[in-house]
XYZ file of N, CA and C in Angstrom:
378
model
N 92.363 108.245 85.269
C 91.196 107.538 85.748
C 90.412 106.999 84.569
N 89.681 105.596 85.171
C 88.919 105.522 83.604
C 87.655 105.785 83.770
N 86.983 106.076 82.925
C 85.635 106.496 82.260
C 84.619 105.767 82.890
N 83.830 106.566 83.316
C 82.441 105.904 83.940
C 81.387 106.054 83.153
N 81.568 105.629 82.296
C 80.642 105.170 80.850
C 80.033 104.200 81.328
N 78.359 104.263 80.907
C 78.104 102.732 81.046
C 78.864 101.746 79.940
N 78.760 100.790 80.373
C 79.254 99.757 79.817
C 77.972 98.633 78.861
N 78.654 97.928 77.688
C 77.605 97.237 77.550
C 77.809 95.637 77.998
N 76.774 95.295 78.532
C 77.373 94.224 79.481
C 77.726 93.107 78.843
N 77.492 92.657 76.963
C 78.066 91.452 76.283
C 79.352 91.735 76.223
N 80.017 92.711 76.132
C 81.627 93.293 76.087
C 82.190 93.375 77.447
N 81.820 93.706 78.575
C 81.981 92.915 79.860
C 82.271 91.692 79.605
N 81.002 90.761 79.919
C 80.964 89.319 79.186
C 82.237 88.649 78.630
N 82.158 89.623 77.140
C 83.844 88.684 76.626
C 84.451 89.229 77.268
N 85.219 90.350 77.779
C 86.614 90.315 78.166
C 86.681 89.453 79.295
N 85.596 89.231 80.177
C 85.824 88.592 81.562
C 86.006 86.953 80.904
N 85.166 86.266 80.064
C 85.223 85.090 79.697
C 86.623 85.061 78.813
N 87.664 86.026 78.077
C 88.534 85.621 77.081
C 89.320 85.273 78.609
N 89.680 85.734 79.848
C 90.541 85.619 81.103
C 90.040 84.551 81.682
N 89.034 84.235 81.858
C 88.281 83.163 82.295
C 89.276 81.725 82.555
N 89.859 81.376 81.796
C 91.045 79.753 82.282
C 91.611 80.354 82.759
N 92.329 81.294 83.042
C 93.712 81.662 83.863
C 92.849 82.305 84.978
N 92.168 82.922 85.263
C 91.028 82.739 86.427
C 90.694 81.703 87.434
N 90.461 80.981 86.788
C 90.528 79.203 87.114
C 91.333 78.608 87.452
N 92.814 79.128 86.888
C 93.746 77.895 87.004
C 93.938 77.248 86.364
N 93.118 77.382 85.023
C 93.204 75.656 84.125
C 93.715 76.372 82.716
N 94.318 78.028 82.278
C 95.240 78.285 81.548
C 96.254 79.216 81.710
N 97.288 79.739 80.556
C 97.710 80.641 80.689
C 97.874 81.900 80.813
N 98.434 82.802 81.349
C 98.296 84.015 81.679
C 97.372 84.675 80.097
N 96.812 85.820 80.092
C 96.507 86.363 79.239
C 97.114 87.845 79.156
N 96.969 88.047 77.496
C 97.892 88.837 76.613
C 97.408 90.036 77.715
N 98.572 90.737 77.424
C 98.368 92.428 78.392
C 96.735 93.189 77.931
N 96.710 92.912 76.610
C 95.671 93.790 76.136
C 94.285 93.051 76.449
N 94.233 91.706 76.981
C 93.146 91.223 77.134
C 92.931 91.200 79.018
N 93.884 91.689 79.418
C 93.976 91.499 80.992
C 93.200 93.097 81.394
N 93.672 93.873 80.428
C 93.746 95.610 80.506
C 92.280 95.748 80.538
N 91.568 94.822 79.170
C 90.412 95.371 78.939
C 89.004 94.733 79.763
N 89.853 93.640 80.434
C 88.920 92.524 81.410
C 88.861 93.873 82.754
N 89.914 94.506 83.264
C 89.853 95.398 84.392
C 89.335 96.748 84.471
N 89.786 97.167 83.054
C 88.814 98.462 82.529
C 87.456 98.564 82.642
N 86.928 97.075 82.016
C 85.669 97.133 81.574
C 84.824 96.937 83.144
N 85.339 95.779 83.782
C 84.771 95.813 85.032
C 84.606 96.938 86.451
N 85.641 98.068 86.056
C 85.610 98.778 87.092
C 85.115 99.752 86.588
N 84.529 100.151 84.994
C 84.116 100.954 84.848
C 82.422 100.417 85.118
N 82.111 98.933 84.997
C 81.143 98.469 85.892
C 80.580 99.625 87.147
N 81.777 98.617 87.769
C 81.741 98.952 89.537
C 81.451 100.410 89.345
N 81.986 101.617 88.797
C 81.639 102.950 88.943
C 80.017 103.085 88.420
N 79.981 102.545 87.267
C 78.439 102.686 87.323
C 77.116 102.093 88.115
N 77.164 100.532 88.575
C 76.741 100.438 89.777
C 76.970 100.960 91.115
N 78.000 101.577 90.786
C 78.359 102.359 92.703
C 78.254 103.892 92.332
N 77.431 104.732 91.922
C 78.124 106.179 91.105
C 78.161 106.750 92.417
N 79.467 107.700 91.830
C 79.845 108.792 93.128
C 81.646 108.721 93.407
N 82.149 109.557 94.611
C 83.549 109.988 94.151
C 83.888 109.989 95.287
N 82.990 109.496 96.484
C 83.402 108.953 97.788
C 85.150 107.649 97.739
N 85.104 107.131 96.940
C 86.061 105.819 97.114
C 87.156 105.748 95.619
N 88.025 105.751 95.891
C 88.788 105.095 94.479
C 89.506 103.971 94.593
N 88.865 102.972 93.627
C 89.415 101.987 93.303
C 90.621 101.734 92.642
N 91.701 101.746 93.121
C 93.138 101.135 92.344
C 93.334 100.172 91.911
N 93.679 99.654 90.514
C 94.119 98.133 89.645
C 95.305 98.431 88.970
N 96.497 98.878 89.501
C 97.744 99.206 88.620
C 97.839 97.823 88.003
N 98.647 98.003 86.560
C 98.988 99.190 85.978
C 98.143 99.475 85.145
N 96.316 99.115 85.559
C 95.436 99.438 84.181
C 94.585 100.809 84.333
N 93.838 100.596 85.592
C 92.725 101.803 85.836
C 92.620 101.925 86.774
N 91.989 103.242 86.939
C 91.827 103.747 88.316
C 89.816 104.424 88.393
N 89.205 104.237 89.422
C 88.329 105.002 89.314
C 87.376 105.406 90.456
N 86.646 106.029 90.526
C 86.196 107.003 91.722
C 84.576 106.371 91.823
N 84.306 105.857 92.508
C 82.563 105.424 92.536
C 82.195 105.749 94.057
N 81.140 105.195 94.774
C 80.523 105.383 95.904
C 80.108 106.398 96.322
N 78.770 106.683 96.377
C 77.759 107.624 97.077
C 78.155 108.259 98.350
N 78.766 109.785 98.263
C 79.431 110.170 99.387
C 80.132 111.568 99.209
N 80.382 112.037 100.345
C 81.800 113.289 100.084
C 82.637 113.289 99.066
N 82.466 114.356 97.955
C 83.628 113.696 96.819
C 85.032 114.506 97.422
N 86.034 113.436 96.826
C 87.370 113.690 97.044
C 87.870 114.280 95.815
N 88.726 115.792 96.442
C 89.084 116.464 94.832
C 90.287 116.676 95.019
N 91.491 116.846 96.311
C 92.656 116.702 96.034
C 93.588 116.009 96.990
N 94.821 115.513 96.313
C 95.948 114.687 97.603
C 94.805 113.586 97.540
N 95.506 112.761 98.354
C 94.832 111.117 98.655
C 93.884 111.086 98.711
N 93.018 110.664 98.489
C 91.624 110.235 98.945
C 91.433 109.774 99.784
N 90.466 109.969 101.061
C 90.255 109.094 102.106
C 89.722 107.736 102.157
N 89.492 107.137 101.264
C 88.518 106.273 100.857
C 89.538 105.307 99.488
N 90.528 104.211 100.026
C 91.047 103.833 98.796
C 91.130 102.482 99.304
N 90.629 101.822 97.888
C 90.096 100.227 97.591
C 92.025 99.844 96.530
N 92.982 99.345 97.324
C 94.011 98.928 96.073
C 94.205 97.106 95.691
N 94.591 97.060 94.388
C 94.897 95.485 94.673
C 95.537 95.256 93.476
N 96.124 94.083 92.855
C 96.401 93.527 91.581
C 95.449 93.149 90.721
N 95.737 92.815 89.799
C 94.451 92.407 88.738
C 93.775 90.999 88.635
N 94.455 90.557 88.929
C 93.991 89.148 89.295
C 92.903 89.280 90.566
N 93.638 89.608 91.921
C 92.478 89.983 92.386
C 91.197 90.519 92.531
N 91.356 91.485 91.369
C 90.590 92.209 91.017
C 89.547 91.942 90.613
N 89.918 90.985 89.415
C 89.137 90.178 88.546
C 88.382 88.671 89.498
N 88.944 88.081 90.438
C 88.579 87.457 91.349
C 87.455 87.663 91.918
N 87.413 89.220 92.466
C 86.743 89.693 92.935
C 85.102 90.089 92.110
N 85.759 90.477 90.935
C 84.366 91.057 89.821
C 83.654 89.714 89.628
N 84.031 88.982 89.563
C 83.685 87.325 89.454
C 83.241 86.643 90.393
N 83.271 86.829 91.485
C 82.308 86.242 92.418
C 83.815 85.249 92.354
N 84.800 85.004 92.099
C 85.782 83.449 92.511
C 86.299 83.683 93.876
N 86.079 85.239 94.256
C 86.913 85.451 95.843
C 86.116 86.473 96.233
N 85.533 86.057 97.628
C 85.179 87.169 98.174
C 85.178 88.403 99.115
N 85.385 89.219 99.071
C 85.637 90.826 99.493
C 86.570 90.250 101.184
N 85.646 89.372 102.189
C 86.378 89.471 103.431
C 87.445 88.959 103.079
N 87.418 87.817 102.541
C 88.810 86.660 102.583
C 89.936 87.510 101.859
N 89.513 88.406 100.714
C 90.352 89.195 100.194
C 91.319 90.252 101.036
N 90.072 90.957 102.088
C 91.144 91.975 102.521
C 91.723 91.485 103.910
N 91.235 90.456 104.248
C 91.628 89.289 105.584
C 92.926 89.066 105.008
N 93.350 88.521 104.281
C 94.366 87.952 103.325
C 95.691 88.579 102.791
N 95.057 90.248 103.182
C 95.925 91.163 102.401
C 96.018 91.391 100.780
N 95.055 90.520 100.283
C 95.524 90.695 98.781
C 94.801 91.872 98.371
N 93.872 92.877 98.689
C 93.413 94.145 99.155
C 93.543 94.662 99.790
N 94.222 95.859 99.684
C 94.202 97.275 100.923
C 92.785 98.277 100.644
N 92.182 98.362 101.613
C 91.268 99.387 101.932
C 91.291 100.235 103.122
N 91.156 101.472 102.663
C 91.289 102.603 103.573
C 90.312 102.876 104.204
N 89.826 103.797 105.176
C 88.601 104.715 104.669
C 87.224 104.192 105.159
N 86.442 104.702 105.720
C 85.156 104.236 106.201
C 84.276 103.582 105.221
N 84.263 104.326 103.870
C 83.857 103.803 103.555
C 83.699 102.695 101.761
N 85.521 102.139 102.047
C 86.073 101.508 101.387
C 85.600 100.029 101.491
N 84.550 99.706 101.747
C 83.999 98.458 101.685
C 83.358 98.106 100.191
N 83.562 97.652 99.681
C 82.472 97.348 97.983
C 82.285 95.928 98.396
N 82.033 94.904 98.902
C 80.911 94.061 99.545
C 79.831 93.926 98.757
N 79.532 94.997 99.216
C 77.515 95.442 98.505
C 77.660 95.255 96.810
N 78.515 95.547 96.225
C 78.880 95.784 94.794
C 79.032 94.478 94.371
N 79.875 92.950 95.041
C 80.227 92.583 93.983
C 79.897 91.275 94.612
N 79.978 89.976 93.816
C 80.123 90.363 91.889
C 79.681 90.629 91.449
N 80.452 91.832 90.149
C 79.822 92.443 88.666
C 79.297 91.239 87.377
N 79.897 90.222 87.872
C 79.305 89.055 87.056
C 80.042 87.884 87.374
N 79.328 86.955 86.962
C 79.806 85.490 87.299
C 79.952 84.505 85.851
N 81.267 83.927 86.530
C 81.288 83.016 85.787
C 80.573 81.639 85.445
């Protein structure tokens, strides 16, 4: 799981802006280590605006993490699971896609009563 450190939000900032054209559409994919640290940094966001161990958020193959105000989950599945790719992910932290169309769409699975993050996002905009 990753770290629910606050974050400082100019280092947010760059990693979300170095992904930023391939976000868009208007470049190429970005290096593993700049994709890793764009999803890290944002969901360790999302845990600190959402604190709590009600929900875990899945972004294979980078991070994983536990946020939302609620029953914490301590073993086997969690009742409460937010999964998706990174792109979506990042879509999502960005305000470029939003939460219904996402899990309307399938490009998010959410479990769980209370697997909605709606309220949360976006963690920033482009």
């Amino acid at each position: 799981m990753a770290s629910s450190r606050s974050v400082d939000p100019a280092e947010l900032r760059a990693a979300i802006t170095a992904i930023s054209p391939w976000l868009s559409g208007s470049g190429p994919e970005p290096a593993r280590t700049e994709l890793a640290a764009a999803v890290r940094l944002s969901l360790r966001t999302l845990a600190a605006d959402a604190p709590g161990k009600s929900v875990e958020v899945r972004v294979p193959p980078f991070a994983a993490v536990q946020c939302v105000e609620g029953l914490r989950h301590t073993r086997g599945t969690p009742p409460n699971v937010v999964e998706t790719d990174p792109r979506t992910w990042l879509e999502l932290a960005t305000g470029l896609l939003g939460w219904a169309d996402a899990v309307g769409s399938g490009r998010v699975t959410a479990s769980g009563s209370r697997a909605d993050l709606a309220h949360w996002l976006p963690l920033v905009r482009l």
